Structures are given as structure tokens and as C-alpha cells.
PDB file of C-alpha atoms and ligand atoms in Angstrom:
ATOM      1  CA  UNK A  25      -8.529   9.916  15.267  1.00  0.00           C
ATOM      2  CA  UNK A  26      -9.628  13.286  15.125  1.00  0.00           C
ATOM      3  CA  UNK A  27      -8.631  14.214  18.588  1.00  0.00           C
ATOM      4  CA  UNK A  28      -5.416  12.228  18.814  1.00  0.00           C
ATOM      5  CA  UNK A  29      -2.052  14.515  19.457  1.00  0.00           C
ATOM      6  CA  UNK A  30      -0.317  14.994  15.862  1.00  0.00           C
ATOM      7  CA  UNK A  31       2.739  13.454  16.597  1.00  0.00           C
ATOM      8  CA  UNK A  32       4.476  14.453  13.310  1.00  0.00           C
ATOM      9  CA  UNK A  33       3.859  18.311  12.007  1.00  0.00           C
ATOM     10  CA  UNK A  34       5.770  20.328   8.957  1.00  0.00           C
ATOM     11  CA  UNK A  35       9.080  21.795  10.043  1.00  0.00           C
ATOM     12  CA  UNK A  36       9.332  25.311   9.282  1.00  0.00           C
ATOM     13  CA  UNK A  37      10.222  25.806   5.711  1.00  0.00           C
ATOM     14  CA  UNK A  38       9.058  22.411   4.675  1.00  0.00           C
ATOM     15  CA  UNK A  39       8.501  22.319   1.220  1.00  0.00           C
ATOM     16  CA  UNK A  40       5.825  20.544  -1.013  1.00  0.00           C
ATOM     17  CA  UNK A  41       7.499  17.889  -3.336  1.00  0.00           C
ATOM     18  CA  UNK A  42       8.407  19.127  -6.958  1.00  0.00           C
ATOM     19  CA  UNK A  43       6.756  18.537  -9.372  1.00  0.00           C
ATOM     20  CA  UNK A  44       6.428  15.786 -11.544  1.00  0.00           C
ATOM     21  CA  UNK A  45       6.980  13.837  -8.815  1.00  0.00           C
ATOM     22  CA  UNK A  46       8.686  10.529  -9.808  1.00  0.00           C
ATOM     23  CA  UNK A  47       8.514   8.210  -6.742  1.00  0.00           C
ATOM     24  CA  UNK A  48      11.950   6.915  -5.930  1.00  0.00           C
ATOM     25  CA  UNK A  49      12.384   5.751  -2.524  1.00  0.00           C
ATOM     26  CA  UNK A  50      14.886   5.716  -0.212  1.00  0.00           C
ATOM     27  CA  UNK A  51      16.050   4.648   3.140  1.00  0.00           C
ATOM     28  CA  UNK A  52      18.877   5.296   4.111  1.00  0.00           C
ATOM     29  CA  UNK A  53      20.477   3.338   7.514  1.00  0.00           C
ATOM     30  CA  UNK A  54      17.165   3.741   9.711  1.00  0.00           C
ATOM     31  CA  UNK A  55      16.906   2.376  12.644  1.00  0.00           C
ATOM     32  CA  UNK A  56      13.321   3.085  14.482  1.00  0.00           C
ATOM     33  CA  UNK A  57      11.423   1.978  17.556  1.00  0.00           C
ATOM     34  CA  UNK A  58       8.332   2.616  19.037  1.00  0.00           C
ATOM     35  CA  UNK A  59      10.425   2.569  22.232  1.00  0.00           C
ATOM     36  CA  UNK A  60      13.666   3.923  21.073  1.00  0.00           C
ATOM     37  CA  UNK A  61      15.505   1.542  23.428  1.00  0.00           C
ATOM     38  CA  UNK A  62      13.962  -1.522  21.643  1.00  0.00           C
ATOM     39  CA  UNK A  63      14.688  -1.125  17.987  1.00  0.00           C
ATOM     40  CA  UNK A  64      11.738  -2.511  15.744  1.00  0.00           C
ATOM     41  CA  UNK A  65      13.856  -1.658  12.139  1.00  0.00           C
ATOM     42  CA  UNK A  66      17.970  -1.613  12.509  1.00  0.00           C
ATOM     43  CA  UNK A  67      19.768   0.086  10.158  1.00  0.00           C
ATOM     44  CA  UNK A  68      17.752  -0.645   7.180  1.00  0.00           C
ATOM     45  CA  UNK A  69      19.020   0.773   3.637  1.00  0.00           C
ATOM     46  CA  UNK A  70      16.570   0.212   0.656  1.00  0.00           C
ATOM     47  CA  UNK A  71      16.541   2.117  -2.686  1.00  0.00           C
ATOM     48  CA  UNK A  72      13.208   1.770  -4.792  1.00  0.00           C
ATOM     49  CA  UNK A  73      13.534   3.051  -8.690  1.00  0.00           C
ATOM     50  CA  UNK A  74      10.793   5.428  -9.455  1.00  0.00           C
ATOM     51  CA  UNK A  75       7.950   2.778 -10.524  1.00  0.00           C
ATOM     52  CA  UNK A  76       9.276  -0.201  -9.373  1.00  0.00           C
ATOM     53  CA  UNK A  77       7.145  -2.991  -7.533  1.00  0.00           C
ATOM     54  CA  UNK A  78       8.147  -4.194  -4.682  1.00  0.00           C
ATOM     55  CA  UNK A  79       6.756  -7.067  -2.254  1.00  0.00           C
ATOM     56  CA  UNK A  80       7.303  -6.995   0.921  1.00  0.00           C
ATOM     57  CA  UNK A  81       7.437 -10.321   2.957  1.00  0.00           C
ATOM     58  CA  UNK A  82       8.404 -11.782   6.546  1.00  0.00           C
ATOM     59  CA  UNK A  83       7.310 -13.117   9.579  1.00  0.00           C
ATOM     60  CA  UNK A  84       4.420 -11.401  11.554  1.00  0.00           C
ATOM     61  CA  UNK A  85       6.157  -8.462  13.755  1.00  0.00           C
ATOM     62  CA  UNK A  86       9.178  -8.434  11.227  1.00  0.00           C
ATOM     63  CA  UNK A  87       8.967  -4.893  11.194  1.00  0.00           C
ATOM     64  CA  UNK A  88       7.111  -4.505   8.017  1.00  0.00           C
ATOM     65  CA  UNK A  89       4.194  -2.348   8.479  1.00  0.00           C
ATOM     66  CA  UNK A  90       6.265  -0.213  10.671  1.00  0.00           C
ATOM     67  CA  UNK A  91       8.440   0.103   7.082  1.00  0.00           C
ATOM     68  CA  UNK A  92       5.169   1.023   5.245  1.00  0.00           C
ATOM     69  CA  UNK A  93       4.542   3.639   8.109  1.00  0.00           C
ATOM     70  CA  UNK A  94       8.056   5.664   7.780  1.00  0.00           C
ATOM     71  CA  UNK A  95       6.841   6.754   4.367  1.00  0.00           C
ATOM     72  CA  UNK A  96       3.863   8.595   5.613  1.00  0.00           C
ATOM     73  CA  UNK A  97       5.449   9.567   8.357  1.00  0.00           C
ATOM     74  CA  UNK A  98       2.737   8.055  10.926  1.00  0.00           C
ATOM     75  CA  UNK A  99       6.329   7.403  12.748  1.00  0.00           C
ATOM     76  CA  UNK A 100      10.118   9.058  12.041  1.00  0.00           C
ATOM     77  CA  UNK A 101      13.255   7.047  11.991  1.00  0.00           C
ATOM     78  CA  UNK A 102      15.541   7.588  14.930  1.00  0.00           C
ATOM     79  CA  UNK A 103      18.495   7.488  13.233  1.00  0.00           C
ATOM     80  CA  UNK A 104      19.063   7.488   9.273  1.00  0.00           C
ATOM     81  CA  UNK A 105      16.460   9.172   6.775  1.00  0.00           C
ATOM     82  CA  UNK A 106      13.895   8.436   4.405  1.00  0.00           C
ATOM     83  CA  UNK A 107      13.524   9.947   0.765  1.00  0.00           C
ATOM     84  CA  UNK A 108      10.472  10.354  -1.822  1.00  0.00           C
ATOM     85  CA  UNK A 109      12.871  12.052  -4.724  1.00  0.00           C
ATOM     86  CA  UNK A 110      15.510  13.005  -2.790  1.00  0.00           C
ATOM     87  CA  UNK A 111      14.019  14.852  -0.732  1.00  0.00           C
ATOM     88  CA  UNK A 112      14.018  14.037   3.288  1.00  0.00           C
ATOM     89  CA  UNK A 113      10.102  13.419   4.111  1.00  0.00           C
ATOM     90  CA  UNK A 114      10.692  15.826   7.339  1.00  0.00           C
ATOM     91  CA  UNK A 115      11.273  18.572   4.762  1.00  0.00           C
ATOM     92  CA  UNK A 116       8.526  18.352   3.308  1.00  0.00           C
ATOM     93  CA  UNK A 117       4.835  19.403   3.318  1.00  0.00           C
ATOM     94  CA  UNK A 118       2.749  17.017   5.165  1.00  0.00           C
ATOM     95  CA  UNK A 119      -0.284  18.160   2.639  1.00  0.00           C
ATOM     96  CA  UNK A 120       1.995  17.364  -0.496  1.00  0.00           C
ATOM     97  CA  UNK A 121       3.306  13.815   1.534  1.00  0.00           C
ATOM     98  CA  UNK A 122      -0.195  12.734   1.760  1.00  0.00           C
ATOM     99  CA  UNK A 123      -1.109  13.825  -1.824  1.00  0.00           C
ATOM    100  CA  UNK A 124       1.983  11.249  -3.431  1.00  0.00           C
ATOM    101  CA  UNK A 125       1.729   8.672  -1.219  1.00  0.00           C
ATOM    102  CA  UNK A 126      -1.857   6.685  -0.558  1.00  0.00           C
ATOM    103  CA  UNK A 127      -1.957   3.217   1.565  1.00  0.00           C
ATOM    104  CA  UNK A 128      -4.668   0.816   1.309  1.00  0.00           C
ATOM    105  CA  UNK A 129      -5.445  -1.521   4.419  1.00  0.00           C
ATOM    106  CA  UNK A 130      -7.196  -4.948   4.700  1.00  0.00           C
ATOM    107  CA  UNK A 131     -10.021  -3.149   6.573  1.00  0.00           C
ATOM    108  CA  UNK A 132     -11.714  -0.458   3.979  1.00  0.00           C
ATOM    109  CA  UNK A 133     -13.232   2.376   5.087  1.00  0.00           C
ATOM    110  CA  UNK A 134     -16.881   3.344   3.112  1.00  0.00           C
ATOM    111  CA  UNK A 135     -19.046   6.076   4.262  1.00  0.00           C
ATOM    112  CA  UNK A 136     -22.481   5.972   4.643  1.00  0.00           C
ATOM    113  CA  UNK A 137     -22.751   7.986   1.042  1.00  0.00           C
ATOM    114  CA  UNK A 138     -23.281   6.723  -3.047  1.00  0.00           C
ATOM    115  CA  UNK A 139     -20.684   5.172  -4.278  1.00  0.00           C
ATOM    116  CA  UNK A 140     -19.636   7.437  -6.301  1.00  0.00           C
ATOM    117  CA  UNK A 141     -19.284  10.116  -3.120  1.00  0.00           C
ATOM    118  CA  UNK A 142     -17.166   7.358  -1.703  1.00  0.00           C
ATOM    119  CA  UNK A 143     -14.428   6.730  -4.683  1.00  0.00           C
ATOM    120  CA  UNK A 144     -14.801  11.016  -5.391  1.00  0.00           C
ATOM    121  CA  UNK A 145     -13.915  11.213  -1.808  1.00  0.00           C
ATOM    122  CA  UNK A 146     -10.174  10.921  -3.246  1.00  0.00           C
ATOM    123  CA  UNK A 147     -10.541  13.790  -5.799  1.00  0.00           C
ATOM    124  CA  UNK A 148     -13.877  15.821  -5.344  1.00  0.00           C
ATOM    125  CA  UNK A 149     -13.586  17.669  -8.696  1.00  0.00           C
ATOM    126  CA  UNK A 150     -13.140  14.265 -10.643  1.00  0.00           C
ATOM    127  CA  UNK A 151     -15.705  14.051 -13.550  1.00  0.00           C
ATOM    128  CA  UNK A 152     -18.367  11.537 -13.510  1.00  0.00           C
ATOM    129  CA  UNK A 153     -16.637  10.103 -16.595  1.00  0.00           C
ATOM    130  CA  UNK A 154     -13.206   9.848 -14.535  1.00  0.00           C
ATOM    131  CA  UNK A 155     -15.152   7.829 -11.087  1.00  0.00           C
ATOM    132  CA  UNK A 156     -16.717   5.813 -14.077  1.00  0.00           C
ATOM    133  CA  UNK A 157     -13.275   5.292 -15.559  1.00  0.00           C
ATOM    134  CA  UNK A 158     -12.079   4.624 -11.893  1.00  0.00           C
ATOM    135  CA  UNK A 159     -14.291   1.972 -11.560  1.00  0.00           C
ATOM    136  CA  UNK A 160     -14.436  -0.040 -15.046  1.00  0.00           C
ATOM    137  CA  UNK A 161     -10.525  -0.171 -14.198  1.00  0.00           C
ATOM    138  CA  UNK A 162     -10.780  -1.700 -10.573  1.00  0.00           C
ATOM    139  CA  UNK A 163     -13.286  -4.438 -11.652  1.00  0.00           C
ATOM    140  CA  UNK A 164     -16.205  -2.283  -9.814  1.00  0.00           C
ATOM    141  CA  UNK A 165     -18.421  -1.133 -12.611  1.00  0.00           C
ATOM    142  CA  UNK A 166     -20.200  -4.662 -12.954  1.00  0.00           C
ATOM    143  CA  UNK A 167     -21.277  -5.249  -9.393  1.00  0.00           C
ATOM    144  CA  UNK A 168     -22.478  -1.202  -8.941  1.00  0.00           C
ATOM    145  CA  UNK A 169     -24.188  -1.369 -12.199  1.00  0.00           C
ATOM    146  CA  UNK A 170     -26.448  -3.650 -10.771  1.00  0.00           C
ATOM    147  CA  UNK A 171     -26.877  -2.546  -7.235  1.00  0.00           C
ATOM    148  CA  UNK A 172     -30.294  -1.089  -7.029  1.00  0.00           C
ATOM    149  CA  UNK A 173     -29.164   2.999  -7.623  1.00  0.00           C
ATOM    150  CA  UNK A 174     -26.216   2.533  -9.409  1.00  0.00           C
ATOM    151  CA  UNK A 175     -23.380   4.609  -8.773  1.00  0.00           C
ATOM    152  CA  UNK A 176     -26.267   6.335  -6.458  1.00  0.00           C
ATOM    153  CA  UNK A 177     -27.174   3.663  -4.704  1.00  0.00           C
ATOM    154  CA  UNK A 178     -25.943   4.456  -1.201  1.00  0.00           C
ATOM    155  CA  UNK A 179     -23.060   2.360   1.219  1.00  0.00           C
ATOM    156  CA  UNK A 180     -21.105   1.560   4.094  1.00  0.00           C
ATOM    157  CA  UNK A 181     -22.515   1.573   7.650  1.00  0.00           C
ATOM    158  CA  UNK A 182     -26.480   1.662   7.307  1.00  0.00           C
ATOM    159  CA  UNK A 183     -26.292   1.234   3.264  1.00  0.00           C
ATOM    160  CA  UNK A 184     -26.269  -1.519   1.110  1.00  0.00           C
ATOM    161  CA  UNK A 185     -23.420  -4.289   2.386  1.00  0.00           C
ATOM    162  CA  UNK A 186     -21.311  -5.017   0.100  1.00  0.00           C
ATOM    163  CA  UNK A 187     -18.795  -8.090   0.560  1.00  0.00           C
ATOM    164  CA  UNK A 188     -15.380  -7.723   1.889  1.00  0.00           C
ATOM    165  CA  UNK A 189     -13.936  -7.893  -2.355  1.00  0.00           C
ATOM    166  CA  UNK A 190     -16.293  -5.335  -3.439  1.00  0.00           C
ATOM    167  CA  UNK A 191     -15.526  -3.036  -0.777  1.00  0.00           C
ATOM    168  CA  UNK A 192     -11.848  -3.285  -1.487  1.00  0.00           C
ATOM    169  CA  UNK A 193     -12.595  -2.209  -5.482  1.00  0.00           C
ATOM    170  CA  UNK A 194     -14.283   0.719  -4.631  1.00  0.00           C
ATOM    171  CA  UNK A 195     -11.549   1.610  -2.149  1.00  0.00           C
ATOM    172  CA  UNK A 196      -9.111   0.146  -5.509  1.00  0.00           C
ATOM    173  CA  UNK A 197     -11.322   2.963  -7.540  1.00  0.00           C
ATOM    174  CA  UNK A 198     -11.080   5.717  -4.985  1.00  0.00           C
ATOM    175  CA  UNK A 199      -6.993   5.082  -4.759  1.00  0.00           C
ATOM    176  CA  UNK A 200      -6.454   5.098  -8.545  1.00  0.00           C
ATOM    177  CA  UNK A 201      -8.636   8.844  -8.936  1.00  0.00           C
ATOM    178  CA  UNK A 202      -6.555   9.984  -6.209  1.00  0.00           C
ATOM    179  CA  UNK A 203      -3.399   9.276  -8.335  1.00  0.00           C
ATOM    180  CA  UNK A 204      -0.640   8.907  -5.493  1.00  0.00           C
ATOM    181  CA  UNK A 205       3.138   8.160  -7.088  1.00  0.00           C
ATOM    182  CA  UNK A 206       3.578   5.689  -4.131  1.00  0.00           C
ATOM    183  CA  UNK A 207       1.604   3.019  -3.037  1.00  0.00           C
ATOM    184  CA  UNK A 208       1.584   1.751   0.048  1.00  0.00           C
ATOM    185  CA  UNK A 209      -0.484  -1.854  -0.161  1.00  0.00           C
ATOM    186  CA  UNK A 210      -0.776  -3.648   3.617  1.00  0.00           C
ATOM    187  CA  UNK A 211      -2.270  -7.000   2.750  1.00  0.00           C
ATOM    188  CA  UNK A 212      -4.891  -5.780   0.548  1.00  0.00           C
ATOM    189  CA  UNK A 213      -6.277  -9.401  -0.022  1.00  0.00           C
ATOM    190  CA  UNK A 214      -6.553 -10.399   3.471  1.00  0.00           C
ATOM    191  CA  UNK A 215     -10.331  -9.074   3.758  1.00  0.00           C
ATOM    192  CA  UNK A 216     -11.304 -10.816   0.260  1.00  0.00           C
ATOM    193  CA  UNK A 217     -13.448 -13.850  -0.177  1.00  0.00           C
ATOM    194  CA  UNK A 218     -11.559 -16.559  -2.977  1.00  0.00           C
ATOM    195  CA  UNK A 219     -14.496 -15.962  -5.468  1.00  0.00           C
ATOM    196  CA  UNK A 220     -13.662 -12.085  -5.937  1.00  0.00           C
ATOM    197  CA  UNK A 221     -10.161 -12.728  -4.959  1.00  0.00           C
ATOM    198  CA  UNK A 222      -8.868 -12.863  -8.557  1.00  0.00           C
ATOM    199  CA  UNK A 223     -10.573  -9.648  -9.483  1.00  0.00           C
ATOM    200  CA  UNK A 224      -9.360  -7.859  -6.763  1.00  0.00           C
ATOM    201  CA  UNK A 225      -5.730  -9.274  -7.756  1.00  0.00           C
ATOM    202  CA  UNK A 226      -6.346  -7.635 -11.120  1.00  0.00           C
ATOM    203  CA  UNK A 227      -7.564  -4.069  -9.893  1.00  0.00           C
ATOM    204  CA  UNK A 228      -4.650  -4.251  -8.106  1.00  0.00           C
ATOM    205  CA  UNK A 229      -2.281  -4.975 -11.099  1.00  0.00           C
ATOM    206  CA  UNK A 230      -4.939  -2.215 -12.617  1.00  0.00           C
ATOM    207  CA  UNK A 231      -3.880   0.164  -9.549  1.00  0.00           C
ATOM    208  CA  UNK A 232       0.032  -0.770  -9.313  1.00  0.00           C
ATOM    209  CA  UNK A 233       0.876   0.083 -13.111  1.00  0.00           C
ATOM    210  CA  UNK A 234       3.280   2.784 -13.819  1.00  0.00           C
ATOM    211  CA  UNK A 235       3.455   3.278  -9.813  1.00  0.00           C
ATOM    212  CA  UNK A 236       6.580   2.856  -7.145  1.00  0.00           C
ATOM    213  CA  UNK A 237       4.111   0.164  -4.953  1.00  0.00           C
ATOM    214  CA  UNK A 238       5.226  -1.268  -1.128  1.00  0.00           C
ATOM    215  CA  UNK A 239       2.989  -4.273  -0.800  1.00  0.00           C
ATOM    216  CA  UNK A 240       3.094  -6.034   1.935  1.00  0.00           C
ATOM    217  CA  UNK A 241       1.352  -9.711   1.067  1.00  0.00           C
ATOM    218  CA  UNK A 242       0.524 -13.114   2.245  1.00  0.00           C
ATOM    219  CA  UNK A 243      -0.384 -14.175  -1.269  1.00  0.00           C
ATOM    220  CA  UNK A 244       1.842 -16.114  -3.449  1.00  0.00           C
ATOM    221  CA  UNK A 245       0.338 -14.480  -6.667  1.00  0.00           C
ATOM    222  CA  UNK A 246       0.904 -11.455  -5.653  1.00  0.00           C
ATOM    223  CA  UNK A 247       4.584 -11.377  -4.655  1.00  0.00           C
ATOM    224  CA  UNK A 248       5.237 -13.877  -7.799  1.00  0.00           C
ATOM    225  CA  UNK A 249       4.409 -10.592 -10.199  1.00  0.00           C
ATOM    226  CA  UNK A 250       6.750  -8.295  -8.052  1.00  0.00           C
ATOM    227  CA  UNK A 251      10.140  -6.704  -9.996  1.00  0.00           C
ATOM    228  CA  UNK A 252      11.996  -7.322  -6.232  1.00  0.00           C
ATOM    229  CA  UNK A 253      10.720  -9.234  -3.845  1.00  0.00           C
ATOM    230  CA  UNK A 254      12.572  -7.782   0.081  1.00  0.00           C
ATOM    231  CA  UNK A 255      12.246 -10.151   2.938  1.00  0.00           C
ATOM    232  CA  UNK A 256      12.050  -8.656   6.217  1.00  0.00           C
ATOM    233  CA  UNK A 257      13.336 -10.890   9.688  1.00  0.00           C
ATOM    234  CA  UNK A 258      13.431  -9.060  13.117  1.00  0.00           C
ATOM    235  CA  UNK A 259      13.548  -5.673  11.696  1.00  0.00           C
ATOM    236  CA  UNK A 260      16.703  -6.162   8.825  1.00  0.00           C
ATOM    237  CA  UNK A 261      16.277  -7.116   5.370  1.00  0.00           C
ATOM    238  CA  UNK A 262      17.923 -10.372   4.626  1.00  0.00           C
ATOM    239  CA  UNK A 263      17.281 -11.093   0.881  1.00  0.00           C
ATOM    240  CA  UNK A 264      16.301  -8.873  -1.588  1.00  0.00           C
ATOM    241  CA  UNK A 265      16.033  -9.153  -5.200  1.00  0.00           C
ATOM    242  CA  UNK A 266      13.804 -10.809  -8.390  1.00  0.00           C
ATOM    243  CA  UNK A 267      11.639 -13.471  -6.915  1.00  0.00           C
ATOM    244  CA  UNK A 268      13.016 -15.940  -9.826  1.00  0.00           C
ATOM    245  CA  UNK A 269      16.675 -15.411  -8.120  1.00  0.00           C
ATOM    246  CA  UNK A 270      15.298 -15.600  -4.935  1.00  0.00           C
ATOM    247  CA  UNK A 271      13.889 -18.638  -5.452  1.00  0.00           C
ATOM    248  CA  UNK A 272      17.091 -20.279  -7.277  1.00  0.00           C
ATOM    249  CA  UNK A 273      18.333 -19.405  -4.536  1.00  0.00           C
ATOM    250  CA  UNK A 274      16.881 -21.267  -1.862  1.00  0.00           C
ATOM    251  CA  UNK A 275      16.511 -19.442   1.101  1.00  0.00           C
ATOM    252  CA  UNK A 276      14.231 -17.317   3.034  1.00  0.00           C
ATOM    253  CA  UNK A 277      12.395 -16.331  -0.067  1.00  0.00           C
ATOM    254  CA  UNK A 278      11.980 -19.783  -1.046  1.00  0.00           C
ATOM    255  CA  UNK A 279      11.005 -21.012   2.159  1.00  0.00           C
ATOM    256  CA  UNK A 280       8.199 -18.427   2.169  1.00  0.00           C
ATOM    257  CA  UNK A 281       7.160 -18.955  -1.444  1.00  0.00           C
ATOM    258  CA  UNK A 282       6.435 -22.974  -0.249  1.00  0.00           C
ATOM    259  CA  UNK A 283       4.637 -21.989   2.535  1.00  0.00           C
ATOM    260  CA  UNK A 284       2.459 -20.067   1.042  1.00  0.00           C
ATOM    261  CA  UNK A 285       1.592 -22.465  -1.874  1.00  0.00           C
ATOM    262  CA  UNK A 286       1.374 -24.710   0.744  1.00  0.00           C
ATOM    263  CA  UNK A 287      -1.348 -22.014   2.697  1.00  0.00           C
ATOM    264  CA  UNK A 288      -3.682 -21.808  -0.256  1.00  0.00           C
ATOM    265  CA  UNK A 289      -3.059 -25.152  -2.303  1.00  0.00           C
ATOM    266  CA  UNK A 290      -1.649 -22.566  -5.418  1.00  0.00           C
ATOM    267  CA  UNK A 291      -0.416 -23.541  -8.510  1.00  0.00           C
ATOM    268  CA  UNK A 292       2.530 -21.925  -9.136  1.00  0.00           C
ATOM    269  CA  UNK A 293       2.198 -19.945 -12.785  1.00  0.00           C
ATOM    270  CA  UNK A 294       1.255 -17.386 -14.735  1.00  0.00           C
ATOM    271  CA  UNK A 295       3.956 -14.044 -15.239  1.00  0.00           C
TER     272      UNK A 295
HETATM  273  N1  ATP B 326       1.919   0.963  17.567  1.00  0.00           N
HETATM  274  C1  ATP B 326       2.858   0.144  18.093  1.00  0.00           C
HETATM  275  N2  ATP B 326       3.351   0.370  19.326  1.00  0.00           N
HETATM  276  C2  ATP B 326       4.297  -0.441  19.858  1.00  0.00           C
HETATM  277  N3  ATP B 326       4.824  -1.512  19.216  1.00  0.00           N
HETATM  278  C3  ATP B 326       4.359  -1.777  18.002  1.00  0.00           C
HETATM  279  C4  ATP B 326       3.351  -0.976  17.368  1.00  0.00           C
HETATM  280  N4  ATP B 326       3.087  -1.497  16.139  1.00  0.00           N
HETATM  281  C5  ATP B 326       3.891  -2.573  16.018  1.00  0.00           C
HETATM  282  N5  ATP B 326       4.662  -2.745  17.125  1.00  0.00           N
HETATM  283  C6  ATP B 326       5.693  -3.788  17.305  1.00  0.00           C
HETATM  284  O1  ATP B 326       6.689  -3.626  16.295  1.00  0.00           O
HETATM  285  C7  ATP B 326       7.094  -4.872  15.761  1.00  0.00           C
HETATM  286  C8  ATP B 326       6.871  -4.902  14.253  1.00  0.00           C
HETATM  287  O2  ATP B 326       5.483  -4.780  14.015  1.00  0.00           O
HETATM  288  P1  ATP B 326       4.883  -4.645  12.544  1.00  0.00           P
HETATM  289  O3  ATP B 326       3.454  -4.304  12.720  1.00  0.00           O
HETATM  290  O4  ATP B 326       5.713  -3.711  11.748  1.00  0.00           O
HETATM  291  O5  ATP B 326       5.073  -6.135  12.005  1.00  0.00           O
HETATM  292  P2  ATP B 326       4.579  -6.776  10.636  1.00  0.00           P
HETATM  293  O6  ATP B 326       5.785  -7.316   9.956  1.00  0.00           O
HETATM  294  O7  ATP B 326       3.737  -5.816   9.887  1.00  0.00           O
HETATM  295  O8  ATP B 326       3.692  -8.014  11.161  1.00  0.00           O
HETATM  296  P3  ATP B 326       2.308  -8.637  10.572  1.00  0.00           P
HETATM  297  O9  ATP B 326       2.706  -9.544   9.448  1.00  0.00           O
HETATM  298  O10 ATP B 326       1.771  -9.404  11.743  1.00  0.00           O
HETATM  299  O11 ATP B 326       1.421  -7.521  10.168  1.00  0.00           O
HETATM  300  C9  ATP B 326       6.305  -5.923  16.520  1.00  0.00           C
HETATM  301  O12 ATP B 326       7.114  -6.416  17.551  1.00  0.00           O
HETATM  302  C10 ATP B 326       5.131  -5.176  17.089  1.00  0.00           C
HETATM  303  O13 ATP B 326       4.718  -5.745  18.300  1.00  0.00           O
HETATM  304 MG1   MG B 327       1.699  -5.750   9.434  1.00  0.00          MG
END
């Protein structure tokens, strides 16, 4: 990664993002490919209130990691722009872009360090008190309490393996010290094991609150507690709104929300 080309660099007089942030995003008509001459999103338009939640759902190669991507500029639209608070991302600092925005992956990345290097990885000067905090609040503290060191004990490639649900709450912890105003979620449940499923589900909710939050997920709890649910087919959105209207509504939203009850044998419930 290191030695890959930047792609995308600060334009002269870009601009870090005032502060307080507030996390509104926009898209406005954008229309990008990874080969320009074969469109991947057309012409998409999508405003996100400061804090909303917002699932993201659709067919594999719908287009919507490549919508998650825009927003930290790992690509740029072709045509059309896209906003964190008005302001066009181009115009802005790629240092302050990274600081509001954080994604989290299926695949977590630990380093062979303590835990607690790992989640203050986000924010070195972050009090032991604030990675403890971190950690009580992304369902972590239990399982590190009783790992041999502790918060010291050390992780990742030649340390202690952890499963796939207790690396994702440390990477849960690290996220929520680093503070970001947008989240940007890419199937964050996909790596998970059923039996710490649930508490990864609520370090999530933990992680989400008070945030603008893109997730992207296969799981039927997870879009069910979304404000907006937006479906994405071949690179357009074609429904967008509440999941309870979308589902009155009986269409694409619907038809997902039975398939994936169907996937996992879920009860629907629970606000
Ligand atoms: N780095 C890339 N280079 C070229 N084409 C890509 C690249 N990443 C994705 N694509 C293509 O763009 C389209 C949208 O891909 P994207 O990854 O956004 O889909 P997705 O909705 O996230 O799918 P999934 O649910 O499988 O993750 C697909 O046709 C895919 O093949
Ligand atoms: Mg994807």
C-alpha cells in the first residue's frame, strides 16, 4: 500500500473542514467508473442529514462499495460532486478528510502490539481511562480482561488469536476513540461468528450513535434499525426511504428484507 501511486492528492488551497464538523452528506448527480466509459454509479443524488443512519443494500456489484469509496476519496466522481458540510471533498484537506470520516471492513486489521496499542492506534494521546472507556462501550472489556495480560496482553499476527467477533470490537473500540463524524460500515458482520454476532451488533449501535453512518449490510437486524434504508441496482438508487415504508411498500426493499430472513432463519422484531 505503501508504495502504490496516490491517485488522489490536496488541490492547492484545499482547506481542512470547519470546525464542528456536522456530517451531512451529499451527492450530487455523480456518475463514476473505474473505466470512465463503463459507468459503475449514474447520476446518483443522495442527501444524508448530519447524524442520520443509513443502510445501504443491493445486489453484489450494485455499485455500493464504490459509493462508500467516493467519500474518502479512494476514487472521484466523473461528473457531479460529493459534499461532507457543504464543502466539495476535492477542496479539502486529505489529512482533515481522513480525520471525519473512518470505514470499517469485514477483514480487521490488528498489529502485532497490546491491545491497547492497537485501539490507541486511532488517537495516540487517548488516556488509558478513554481506550478503557473505548472498550467497555464496544463489548471488548470482558473478553481482554481475561486474556492472559490484559489490555497488555499482545495481538494480531504472532499474538494471541482472537476470533473473527473479537477482532471486530477492538477495531469497534479503536473507531469510536478515533471519533470520525462519518462512518463508513462495509459489512462489518460478515467476518463474525453467530455467538458474538449480537454483541458485535450492539458495539455497533454503541459506535453508530449520534454519527452520519453508510452501512453497507447483509443482515436483516441491522438494516431493520436504520432511519433510511437506500437500495442500490446497477449503479442508481431505486428506493429510498424508512424501512417500515419500504416494506409497506412491497418492492425491492421488501424483496430483500425476505431474503434475508430467509438467509439466516430471523425473526423479524425488536426496534
Ligand atoms: N477496483 C475496481 N476496479 C474495477 N472495477 C471494479 C473495482 N471495484 C469494483 N469494480 C466493479 O464495480 C462494480 C460495483 O462494485 P462494488 O464493489 O461497488 O459492488 P458492491 O455493491 O459493493 O458489491 P458486493 O455486495 O459484492 O460487495 C462491479 O461491477 C465491480 O466489478
Ligand atoms: Mg461491496
Amino acid at each position: 500500500m505503501l508504495d502504490a501511486p496516490v491517485a488522489v492528492q490536496d488541490r492547492p488551497g484545499a482547506r481542512p473542514l470547519p470546525e464542528p464538523a456536522r456530517g451531512e452528506v451529499r451527492f450530487e448527480g455523480v456518475t463514476f467508473g473505474y473505466d470512465p466509459a463503463r459507468p459503475v454509479l449514474r447520476n446518483v443524488t443522495l442527501t444524508i442529514p448530519a447524524g442520520q443512519r443509513v443502510a445501504l443494500l443491493g445486489e453484489s456489484g450494485a455499485g455500493k462499495s464504490t459509493l462508500l469509496g467516493l467519500l474518502t476519496r479512494t476514487h472521484d466522481p466523473q461528473q457531479g460532486r460529493v459534499s461532507l458540510d457543504g464543502a466539495d471533498l476535492r477542496d479539502l484537506t486529505l489529512n482533515s478528510l481522513h480525520t471525519h470520516t473512518a470505514v470499517m471492513a469485514q477483514d480487521t486489521f490488528l498489529f502485532h502490539d497490546t491491545v491497547a496499542a492497537n485501539v490507541r492506534y486511532a488517537r495516540p494521546d487517548a488516556t488509558d481511562a478513554e481506550v478503557h472507556a473505548a472498550l467497555q462501550a464496544a463489548h471488548a472489556l470482558g473478553f481482554v480482561q481475561a486474556l492472559p495480560d490484559g489490555l497488555n496482553t499482545v495481538v494480531g499476527e504472532r499474538g494471541v488469536r482472537l476470533s473473527g467477533g473479537q477482532r471486530q470490537r477492538l477495531s469497534i473500540a479503536r473507531t469510536l476513540l478515533a471519533r470520525p463524524t462519518v462512518l463508513l460500515l462495509d459489512e462489518p458482520t460478515s467476518a463474525v461468528d453467530a455467538q458474538s454476532e449480537a454483541q458485535v451488533v450492539a458495539a455497533l449501535g454503541a459506535l453508530m450513535q449520534g454519527r452520519t453512518a453508510l452501512i453497507v449490510t447483509h443482515r436483516l437486524s441491522l438494516a431493520r434499525t436504520a432511519d433510511r434504508v437506500v437500495v442500490v441496482r446497477e449503479g442508481s438508487i431505486v428506493e429510498d426511504g424508512p424501512p417500515d415504508v419500504l416494506r409497506r411498500h412491497g418492492g425491492a426493499y421488501a424483496a430483500l428484507e425476505r431474503a434475508m430472513g430467509e438467509a439466516v432463519g430471523e425473526e423479524l422484531p425488536v426496534a
